[in-house]
Amino acid sequence: MEDNRENVDDVKLDPEKSPIARADFLREKIKQRPINKKKLLRRTLITMTLAVVFGAVACLTFVFLAPVINNRLYPEETPTPVALTEETVADEMQPEDMYADDNAIAAEAASVAIDMASSELSKMKSEMTSHQADQTDYMDMYASLKSVATSAEKSLVTVTSKTSDTNWINDPYESEGQTCGVIVADNGAEYLILVQTSAISDAESIQVTFCDETVGSAYLKQSDAVTGLGIVAVKYKDISENTRAAIGVAPLGSSKTGGVIGTPVIAVGRPMGTRGSMCYGFVTSANSDLDLADSNYKLLTTDMNGSTNASGAIINLSGSVVGFIDMKYNTQAMPNVLSAVGITELRALIEDLSNGKGRTFVGIHGQTVPKDLQEGENIPAGAYVIRTEMDSPAMLSGVQSGDIITAVNGEEVAGFDTFVSRIRDVKPGTQVTLTLMRQAAEGYAELTIDISSDNSTDNAE
């Protein structure tokens, strides 16, 4: 077998006779396909275009679906309309309540004398006579007042506005303005704060510092050009749960003339121009009408002196707000007397601004025609026009001083307070029909004037 294998190995193939032996001329060469640059460029452009389209679609999908998904996962609180509670004076301390009637005292004393032994009565009188107020009683009284003021601080905030500008050499700088605000409402999604808009006008950003020193971003929800007041809103999501537990809405009291004059009050907020200052005193007057168009606001004055830049609130001994401090109405003779706009007349404005509702402006200053003049001088009942604002809708429509408004859009007007209420119900920018009585040669003649009302509020949301 080995010999046979050797023989096989020694066999040489004849190249001319064996086809296998002649296969050395075959060579396989793989040739590269030529690159089509135009086709490659076209495919690259198509791929890039598709990538851009895909990115744009993904971006738009995220933009539109993200809020929906976010609201589903983390639903925001829905604001509810603000409706302030009806004003009640029952809980207010009246001046007449501080002094008991002599007859009542005598009757009560007689009743007690019958039921009590003369010895016990003598002992009681002796103890009352022997007690004399000392320094401790004085300190306790002011400690009680301070406790009321401290409790009110949870409803007070510092509103800071920030504005960027450049100086005379074009160097940028940031300026700040501050005022005290009062939390007057809570709509279930935001805390609504009453402020003076002069301190936050032209603000690029607004921040609110609460009683626990936390800071939240805010925005101007609505403002009123007539009074210079506005509502600043802070959303729930911009403050912590701890802060929400620490703050509260200020209770609104009454500033009706008969119920507030002569009562002790406390000025809180920034009455001295600095945060946290407070003053104690009495209301000295509450029947001064503010000369503002289409309004019937009252000015409260006190026996307290403060800063001309004061802001904050006047509260009674129950902690309820009776006035919002505003010093711009002071006379030159008393520039530092702490004054405030009465809360009774401000309630309607606060409610409208808190709900983002516009206020109708026609530009009429007036007063109610007194009853004695109605009867003695035969003057019609209604709202007497003292004057109209320059270039106001009322002036441009022909309303004159001396006119007496007897109806607004067909609804009777008994006095200027009624006129203010009727105008409030009119939607801003709509036509207002006034029925007037104008003095003529033979008494008063009735005429009707149509006014295109304006808007005294600016929605800044």
mmCIF file with all atom_site columns, C-alpha atoms in Angstrom, residues 77-244:
data_model
loop_
_atom_site.group_PDB
_atom_site.id
_atom_site.type_symbol
_atom_site.label_atom_id
_atom_site.label_alt_id
_atom_site.label_comp_id
_atom_site.label_asym_id
_atom_site.label_entity_id
_atom_site.label_seq_id
_atom_site.pdbx_PDB_ins_code
_atom_site.Cartn_x
_atom_site.Cartn_y
_atom_site.Cartn_z
_atom_site.occupancy
_atom_site.B_iso_or_equiv
_atom_site.pdbx_formal_charge
_atom_site.auth_seq_id
_atom_site.auth_comp_id
_atom_site.auth_asym_id
_atom_site.auth_atom_id
_atom_site.pdbx_PDB_model_num
ATOM 1   C CA . GLU A 1 77  ? -56.250 74.054  41.042  1.00 0.00 ? 77  GLU A CA 1
ATOM 2   C CA . THR A 1 78  ? -59.134 75.684  39.207  1.00 0.00 ? 78  THR A CA 1
ATOM 3   C CA . PRO A 1 79  ? -59.823 79.263  40.321  1.00 0.00 ? 79  PRO A CA 1
ATOM 4   C CA . THR A 1 80  ? -63.283 79.909  41.705  1.00 0.00 ? 80  THR A CA 1
ATOM 5   C CA . PRO A 1 81  ? -64.995 83.303  41.449  1.00 0.00 ? 81  PRO A CA 1
ATOM 6   C CA . VAL A 1 82  ? -64.323 85.552  44.430  1.00 0.00 ? 82  VAL A CA 1
ATOM 7   C CA . ALA A 1 83  ? -67.471 86.617  46.297  1.00 0.00 ? 83  ALA A CA 1
ATOM 8   C CA . LEU A 1 84  ? -66.789 88.665  49.407  1.00 0.00 ? 84  LEU A CA 1
ATOM 9   C CA . THR A 1 85  ? -69.054 88.043  52.352  1.00 0.00 ? 85  THR A CA 1
ATOM 10  C CA . GLU A 1 86  ? -71.740 90.566  53.147  1.00 0.00 ? 86  GLU A CA 1
ATOM 11  C CA . GLU A 1 87  ? -70.650 93.310  55.469  1.00 0.00 ? 87  GLU A CA 1
ATOM 12  C CA . THR A 1 88  ? -71.879 93.014  59.027  1.00 0.00 ? 88  THR A CA 1
ATOM 13  C CA . VAL A 1 89  ? -71.477 95.622  61.713  1.00 0.00 ? 89  VAL A CA 1
ATOM 14  C CA . ALA A 1 90  ? -72.833 93.440  64.504  1.00 0.00 ? 90  ALA A CA 1
ATOM 15  C CA . ASP A 1 91  ? -69.404 92.214  65.543  1.00 0.00 ? 91  ASP A CA 1
ATOM 16  C CA . GLU A 1 92  ? -67.854 95.676  65.491  1.00 0.00 ? 92  GLU A CA 1
ATOM 17  C CA . MET A 1 93  ? -67.323 97.540  68.751  1.00 0.00 ? 93  MET A CA 1
ATOM 18  C CA . GLN A 1 94  ? -69.502 100.639 68.608  1.00 0.00 ? 94  GLN A CA 1
ATOM 19  C CA . PRO A 1 95  ? -68.692 103.801 70.551  1.00 0.00 ? 95  PRO A CA 1
ATOM 20  C CA . GLU A 1 96  ? -72.043 103.634 72.278  1.00 0.00 ? 96  GLU A CA 1
ATOM 21  C CA . ASP A 1 97  ? -71.194 100.109 73.443  1.00 0.00 ? 97  ASP A CA 1
ATOM 22  C CA . MET A 1 98  ? -68.274 101.491 75.459  1.00 0.00 ? 98  MET A CA 1
ATOM 23  C CA . TYR A 1 99  ? -70.591 103.510 77.678  1.00 0.00 ? 99  TYR A CA 1
ATOM 24  C CA . ALA A 1 100 ? -73.503 101.846 79.364  1.00 0.00 ? 100 ALA A CA 1
ATOM 25  C CA . ASP A 1 101 ? -76.729 103.730 79.701  1.00 0.00 ? 101 ASP A CA 1
ATOM 26  C CA . ASP A 1 102 ? -77.210 105.265 83.164  1.00 0.00 ? 102 ASP A CA 1
ATOM 27  C CA . ASN A 1 103 ? -80.752 103.966 83.387  1.00 0.00 ? 103 ASN A CA 1
ATOM 28  C CA . ALA A 1 104 ? -79.607 100.444 82.547  1.00 0.00 ? 104 ALA A CA 1
ATOM 29  C CA . ILE A 1 105 ? -76.925 100.633 85.216  1.00 0.00 ? 105 ILE A CA 1
ATOM 30  C CA . ALA A 1 106 ? -79.441 101.830 87.795  1.00 0.00 ? 106 ALA A CA 1
ATOM 31  C CA . ALA A 1 107 ? -81.894 99.066  86.913  1.00 0.00 ? 107 ALA A CA 1
ATOM 32  C CA . GLU A 1 108 ? -79.189 96.407  87.050  1.00 0.00 ? 108 GLU A CA 1
ATOM 33  C CA . ALA A 1 109 ? -77.894 97.751  90.359  1.00 0.00 ? 109 ALA A CA 1
ATOM 34  C CA . ALA A 1 110 ? -81.381 97.641  91.850  1.00 0.00 ? 110 ALA A CA 1
ATOM 35  C CA . SER A 1 111 ? -81.843 94.059  90.715  1.00 0.00 ? 111 SER A CA 1
ATOM 36  C CA . VAL A 1 112 ? -78.484 93.046  92.165  1.00 0.00 ? 112 VAL A CA 1
ATOM 37  C CA . ALA A 1 113 ? -79.222 94.796  95.414  1.00 0.00 ? 113 ALA A CA 1
ATOM 38  C CA . ILE A 1 114 ? -82.365 92.762  95.832  1.00 0.00 ? 114 ILE A CA 1
ATOM 39  C CA . ASP A 1 115 ? -80.622 89.459  95.212  1.00 0.00 ? 115 ASP A CA 1
ATOM 40  C CA . MET A 1 116 ? -77.444 90.115  97.125  1.00 0.00 ? 116 MET A CA 1
ATOM 41  C CA . ALA A 1 117 ? -76.903 90.700  100.770 1.00 0.00 ? 117 ALA A CA 1
ATOM 42  C CA . SER A 1 118 ? -75.874 94.194  101.700 1.00 0.00 ? 118 SER A CA 1
ATOM 43  C CA . SER A 1 119 ? -72.632 92.918  103.202 1.00 0.00 ? 119 SER A CA 1
ATOM 44  C CA . GLU A 1 120 ? -71.543 91.240  99.979  1.00 0.00 ? 120 GLU A CA 1
ATOM 45  C CA . LEU A 1 121 ? -72.425 94.354  97.986  1.00 0.00 ? 121 LEU A CA 1
ATOM 46  C CA . SER A 1 122 ? -70.393 96.537  100.322 1.00 0.00 ? 122 SER A CA 1
ATOM 47  C CA . LYS A 1 123 ? -67.456 94.191  100.029 1.00 0.00 ? 123 LYS A CA 1
ATOM 48  C CA . MET A 1 124 ? -67.615 94.315  96.229  1.00 0.00 ? 124 MET A CA 1
ATOM 49  C CA . LYS A 1 125 ? -67.741 98.109  96.195  1.00 0.00 ? 125 LYS A CA 1
ATOM 50  C CA . SER A 1 126 ? -64.815 98.236  98.571  1.00 0.00 ? 126 SER A CA 1
ATOM 51  C CA . GLU A 1 127 ? -62.699 96.010  96.361  1.00 0.00 ? 127 GLU A CA 1
ATOM 52  C CA . MET A 1 128 ? -63.531 97.995  93.230  1.00 0.00 ? 128 MET A CA 1
ATOM 53  C CA . THR A 1 129 ? -62.730 101.277 94.938  1.00 0.00 ? 129 THR A CA 1
ATOM 54  C CA . SER A 1 130 ? -59.460 100.042 96.375  1.00 0.00 ? 130 SER A CA 1
ATOM 55  C CA . HIS A 1 131 ? -58.132 98.798  93.007  1.00 0.00 ? 131 HIS A CA 1
ATOM 56  C CA . GLN A 1 132 ? -55.982 101.312 91.192  1.00 0.00 ? 132 GLN A CA 1
ATOM 57  C CA . ALA A 1 133 ? -54.521 100.770 87.745  1.00 0.00 ? 133 ALA A CA 1
ATOM 58  C CA . ASP A 1 134 ? -50.743 100.510 87.800  1.00 0.00 ? 134 ASP A CA 1
ATOM 59  C CA . GLN A 1 135 ? -47.898 99.987  85.343  1.00 0.00 ? 135 GLN A CA 1
ATOM 60  C CA . THR A 1 136 ? -48.734 96.314  84.968  1.00 0.00 ? 136 THR A CA 1
ATOM 61  C CA . ASP A 1 137 ? -52.266 97.082  83.780  1.00 0.00 ? 137 ASP A CA 1
ATOM 62  C CA . TYR A 1 138 ? -50.867 99.593  81.296  1.00 0.00 ? 138 TYR A CA 1
ATOM 63  C CA . MET A 1 139 ? -48.402 97.047  79.932  1.00 0.00 ? 139 MET A CA 1
ATOM 64  C CA . ASP A 1 140 ? -51.090 94.363  79.730  1.00 0.00 ? 140 ASP A CA 1
ATOM 65  C CA . MET A 1 141 ? -53.291 96.671  77.682  1.00 0.00 ? 141 MET A CA 1
ATOM 66  C CA . TYR A 1 142 ? -50.576 97.343  75.112  1.00 0.00 ? 142 TYR A CA 1
ATOM 67  C CA . ALA A 1 143 ? -49.591 93.674  75.096  1.00 0.00 ? 143 ALA A CA 1
ATOM 68  C CA . SER A 1 144 ? -53.170 92.886  74.136  1.00 0.00 ? 144 SER A CA 1
ATOM 69  C CA . LEU A 1 145 ? -53.046 95.439  71.296  1.00 0.00 ? 145 LEU A CA 1
ATOM 70  C CA . LYS A 1 146 ? -49.742 94.034  70.084  1.00 0.00 ? 146 LYS A CA 1
ATOM 71  C CA . SER A 1 147 ? -51.227 90.547  70.059  1.00 0.00 ? 147 SER A CA 1
ATOM 72  C CA . VAL A 1 148 ? -53.963 91.732  67.702  1.00 0.00 ? 148 VAL A CA 1
ATOM 73  C CA . ALA A 1 149 ? -51.395 93.395  65.430  1.00 0.00 ? 149 ALA A CA 1
ATOM 74  C CA . THR A 1 150 ? -49.159 90.330  65.417  1.00 0.00 ? 150 THR A CA 1
ATOM 75  C CA . SER A 1 151 ? -52.053 88.066  64.444  1.00 0.00 ? 151 SER A CA 1
ATOM 76  C CA . ALA A 1 152 ? -52.801 90.368  61.515  1.00 0.00 ? 152 ALA A CA 1
ATOM 77  C CA . GLU A 1 153 ? -49.275 89.990  60.118  1.00 0.00 ? 153 GLU A CA 1
ATOM 78  C CA . LYS A 1 154 ? -50.122 86.606  58.583  1.00 0.00 ? 154 LYS A CA 1
ATOM 79  C CA . SER A 1 155 ? -52.284 88.497  56.080  1.00 0.00 ? 155 SER A CA 1
ATOM 80  C CA . LEU A 1 156 ? -49.623 91.100  55.253  1.00 0.00 ? 156 LEU A CA 1
ATOM 81  C CA . VAL A 1 157 ? -46.930 90.762  52.588  1.00 0.00 ? 157 VAL A CA 1
ATOM 82  C CA . THR A 1 158 ? -44.146 92.855  51.107  1.00 0.00 ? 158 THR A CA 1
ATOM 83  C CA . VAL A 1 159 ? -44.552 93.321  47.362  1.00 0.00 ? 159 VAL A CA 1
ATOM 84  C CA . THR A 1 160 ? -41.273 94.026  45.547  1.00 0.00 ? 160 THR A CA 1
ATOM 85  C CA . SER A 1 161 ? -41.051 95.145  41.935  1.00 0.00 ? 161 SER A CA 1
ATOM 86  C CA . LYS A 1 162 ? -37.829 94.901  39.939  1.00 0.00 ? 162 LYS A CA 1
ATOM 87  C CA . THR A 1 163 ? -36.975 97.008  36.905  1.00 0.00 ? 163 THR A CA 1
ATOM 88  C CA . SER A 1 164 ? -33.815 97.016  34.770  1.00 0.00 ? 164 SER A CA 1
ATOM 89  C CA . ASP A 1 165 ? -32.418 100.237 33.346  1.00 0.00 ? 165 ASP A CA 1
ATOM 90  C CA . THR A 1 166 ? -29.168 101.963 32.368  1.00 0.00 ? 166 THR A CA 1
ATOM 91  C CA . ASN A 1 167 ? -27.509 104.984 33.925  1.00 0.00 ? 167 ASN A CA 1
ATOM 92  C CA . TRP A 1 168 ? -26.039 108.042 32.191  1.00 0.00 ? 168 TRP A CA 1
ATOM 93  C CA . ILE A 1 169 ? -22.933 106.107 31.114  1.00 0.00 ? 169 ILE A CA 1
ATOM 94  C CA . ASN A 1 170 ? -25.041 103.179 29.825  1.00 0.00 ? 170 ASN A CA 1
ATOM 95  C CA . ASP A 1 171 ? -24.140 100.849 32.677  1.00 0.00 ? 171 ASP A CA 1
ATOM 96  C CA . PRO A 1 172 ? -27.049 98.485  33.455  1.00 0.00 ? 172 PRO A CA 1
ATOM 97  C CA . TYR A 1 173 ? -28.553 98.472  36.928  1.00 0.00 ? 173 TYR A CA 1
ATOM 98  C CA . GLU A 1 174 ? -31.629 97.039  38.645  1.00 0.00 ? 174 GLU A CA 1
ATOM 99  C CA . SER A 1 175 ? -33.996 99.159  40.725  1.00 0.00 ? 175 SER A CA 1
ATOM 100 C CA . GLU A 1 176 ? -36.558 97.966  43.259  1.00 0.00 ? 176 GLU A CA 1
ATOM 101 C CA . GLY A 1 177 ? -39.795 99.338  44.631  1.00 0.00 ? 177 GLY A CA 1
ATOM 102 C CA . GLN A 1 178 ? -41.583 98.027  47.709  1.00 0.00 ? 178 GLN A CA 1
ATOM 103 C CA . THR A 1 179 ? -45.012 98.379  49.242  1.00 0.00 ? 179 THR A CA 1
ATOM 104 C CA . CYS A 1 180 ? -47.168 96.515  51.721  1.00 0.00 ? 180 CYS A CA 1
ATOM 105 C CA . GLY A 1 181 ? -49.959 94.326  50.392  1.00 0.00 ? 181 GLY A CA 1
ATOM 106 C CA . VAL A 1 182 ? -52.942 92.755  52.123  1.00 0.00 ? 182 VAL A CA 1
ATOM 107 C CA . ILE A 1 183 ? -54.162 89.242  51.275  1.00 0.00 ? 183 ILE A CA 1
ATOM 108 C CA . VAL A 1 184 ? -57.848 89.941  50.647  1.00 0.00 ? 184 VAL A CA 1
ATOM 109 C CA . ALA A 1 185 ? -59.027 86.776  48.885  1.00 0.00 ? 185 ALA A CA 1
ATOM 110 C CA . ASP A 1 186 ? -58.222 83.189  47.941  1.00 0.00 ? 186 ASP A CA 1
ATOM 111 C CA . ASN A 1 187 ? -59.808 81.765  44.784  1.00 0.00 ? 187 ASN A CA 1
ATOM 112 C CA . GLY A 1 188 ? -58.663 78.190  45.323  1.00 0.00 ? 188 GLY A CA 1
ATOM 113 C CA . ALA A 1 189 ? -55.676 78.515  42.979  1.00 0.00 ? 189 ALA A CA 1
ATOM 114 C CA . GLU A 1 190 ? -54.157 81.876  43.891  1.00 0.00 ? 190 GLU A CA 1
ATOM 115 C CA . TYR A 1 191 ? -53.741 84.255  46.789  1.00 0.00 ? 191 TYR A CA 1
ATOM 116 C CA . LEU A 1 192 ? -55.018 87.692  45.809  1.00 0.00 ? 192 LEU A CA 1
ATOM 117 C CA . ILE A 1 193 ? -53.261 90.702  47.308  1.00 0.00 ? 193 ILE A CA 1
ATOM 118 C CA . LEU A 1 194 ? -54.448 94.322  47.363  1.00 0.00 ? 194 LEU A CA 1
ATOM 119 C CA . VAL A 1 195 ? -51.618 96.802  46.643  1.00 0.00 ? 195 VAL A CA 1
ATOM 120 C CA . GLN A 1 196 ? -50.899 100.348 45.538  1.00 0.00 ? 196 GLN A CA 1
ATOM 121 C CA . THR A 1 197 ? -49.922 100.058 41.879  1.00 0.00 ? 197 THR A CA 1
ATOM 122 C CA . SER A 1 198 ? -47.686 103.151 41.986  1.00 0.00 ? 198 SER A CA 1
ATOM 123 C CA . ALA A 1 199 ? -44.976 101.046 43.649  1.00 0.00 ? 199 ALA A CA 1
ATOM 124 C CA . ILE A 1 200 ? -45.051 98.298  41.012  1.00 0.00 ? 200 ILE A CA 1
ATOM 125 C CA . SER A 1 201 ? -45.731 100.234 37.817  1.00 0.00 ? 201 SER A CA 1
ATOM 126 C CA . ASP A 1 202 ? -43.535 99.237  34.852  1.00 0.00 ? 202 ASP A CA 1
ATOM 127 C CA . ALA A 1 203 ? -42.197 96.282  36.840  1.00 0.00 ? 203 ALA A CA 1
ATOM 128 C CA . GLU A 1 204 ? -40.418 93.571  34.870  1.00 0.00 ? 204 GLU A CA 1
ATOM 129 C CA . SER A 1 205 ? -40.930 91.087  37.686  1.00 0.00 ? 205 SER A CA 1
ATOM 130 C CA . ILE A 1 206 ? -42.894 91.074  40.938  1.00 0.00 ? 206 ILE A CA 1
ATOM 131 C CA . GLN A 1 207 ? -42.023 89.112  44.068  1.00 0.00 ? 207 GLN A CA 1
ATOM 132 C CA . VAL A 1 208 ? -43.998 88.714  47.278  1.00 0.00 ? 208 VAL A CA 1
ATOM 133 C CA . THR A 1 209 ? -42.409 88.130  50.680  1.00 0.00 ? 209 THR A CA 1
ATOM 134 C CA . PHE A 1 210 ? -44.750 86.434  53.148  1.00 0.00 ? 210 PHE A CA 1
ATOM 135 C CA . CYS A 1 211 ? -44.788 86.535  56.937  1.00 0.00 ? 211 CYS A CA 1
ATOM 136 C CA . ASP A 1 212 ? -42.514 83.475  57.162  1.00 0.00 ? 212 ASP A CA 1
ATOM 137 C CA . GLU A 1 213 ? -39.901 85.238  54.985  1.00 0.00 ? 213 GLU A CA 1
ATOM 138 C CA . THR A 1 214 ? -40.468 82.948  51.998  1.00 0.00 ? 214 THR A CA 1
ATOM 139 C CA . VAL A 1 215 ? -40.596 84.591  48.575  1.00 0.00 ? 215 VAL A CA 1
ATOM 140 C CA . GLY A 1 216 ? -42.930 83.737  45.707  1.00 0.00 ? 216 GLY A CA 1
ATOM 141 C CA . SER A 1 217 ? -43.256 85.112  42.186  1.00 0.00 ? 217 SER A CA 1
ATOM 142 C CA . ALA A 1 218 ? -46.392 87.106  41.410  1.00 0.00 ? 218 ALA A CA 1
ATOM 143 C CA . TYR A 1 219 ? -48.109 88.981  38.605  1.00 0.00 ? 219 TYR A CA 1
ATOM 144 C CA . LEU A 1 220 ? -50.457 91.945  38.377  1.00 0.00 ? 220 LEU A CA 1
ATOM 145 C CA . LYS A 1 221 ? -53.872 90.416  37.793  1.00 0.00 ? 221 LYS A CA 1
ATOM 146 C CA . GLN A 1 222 ? -55.907 93.601  37.464  1.00 0.00 ? 222 GLN A CA 1
ATOM 147 C CA . SER A 1 223 ? -55.559 97.295  38.295  1.00 0.00 ? 223 SER A CA 1
ATOM 148 C CA . ASP A 1 224 ? -57.806 100.328 38.592  1.00 0.00 ? 224 ASP A CA 1
ATOM 149 C CA . ALA A 1 225 ? -56.599 103.641 37.153  1.00 0.00 ? 225 ALA A CA 1
ATOM 150 C CA . VAL A 1 226 ? -59.112 105.699 39.155  1.00 0.00 ? 226 VAL A CA 1
ATOM 151 C CA . THR A 1 227 ? -57.957 104.642 42.638  1.00 0.00 ? 227 THR A CA 1
ATOM 152 C CA . GLY A 1 228 ? -54.424 103.496 41.795  1.00 0.00 ? 228 GLY A CA 1
ATOM 153 C CA . LEU A 1 229 ? -55.107 100.137 43.439  1.00 0.00 ? 229 LEU A CA 1
ATOM 154 C CA . GLY A 1 230 ? -54.578 96.686  42.007  1.00 0.00 ? 230 GLY A CA 1
ATOM 155 C CA . ILE A 1 231 ? -54.639 92.986  42.732  1.00 0.00 ? 231 ILE A CA 1
ATOM 156 C CA . VAL A 1 232 ? -51.392 90.989  42.668  1.00 0.00 ? 232 VAL A CA 1
ATOM 157 C CA . ALA A 1 233 ? -51.776 87.206  42.440  1.00 0.00 ? 233 ALA A CA 1
ATOM 158 C CA . VAL A 1 234 ? -49.488 84.452  43.725  1.00 0.00 ? 234 VAL A CA 1
ATOM 159 C CA . LYS A 1 235 ? -50.233 80.938  42.508  1.00 0.00 ? 235 LYS A CA 1
ATOM 160 C CA . TYR A 1 236 ? -50.427 78.016  44.909  1.00 0.00 ? 236 TYR A CA 1
ATOM 161 C CA . LYS A 1 237 ? -47.709 76.148  43.019  1.00 0.00 ? 237 LYS A CA 1
ATOM 162 C CA . ASP A 1 238 ? -45.218 78.972  43.587  1.00 0.00 ? 238 ASP A CA 1
ATOM 163 C CA . ILE A 1 239 ? -45.240 78.645  47.382  1.00 0.00 ? 239 ILE A CA 1
ATOM 164 C CA . SER A 1 240 ? -44.734 75.728  49.740  1.00 0.00 ? 240 SER A CA 1
ATOM 165 C CA . GLU A 1 241 ? -47.320 73.942  51.842  1.00 0.00 ? 241 GLU A CA 1
ATOM 166 C CA . ASN A 1 242 ? -45.692 75.317  54.995  1.00 0.00 ? 242 ASN A CA 1
ATOM 167 C CA . THR A 1 243 ? -46.112 78.875  53.747  1.00 0.00 ? 243 THR A CA 1
ATOM 168 C CA . ARG A 1 244 ? -49.731 78.247  52.819  1.00 0.00 ? 244 ARG A CA 1
#
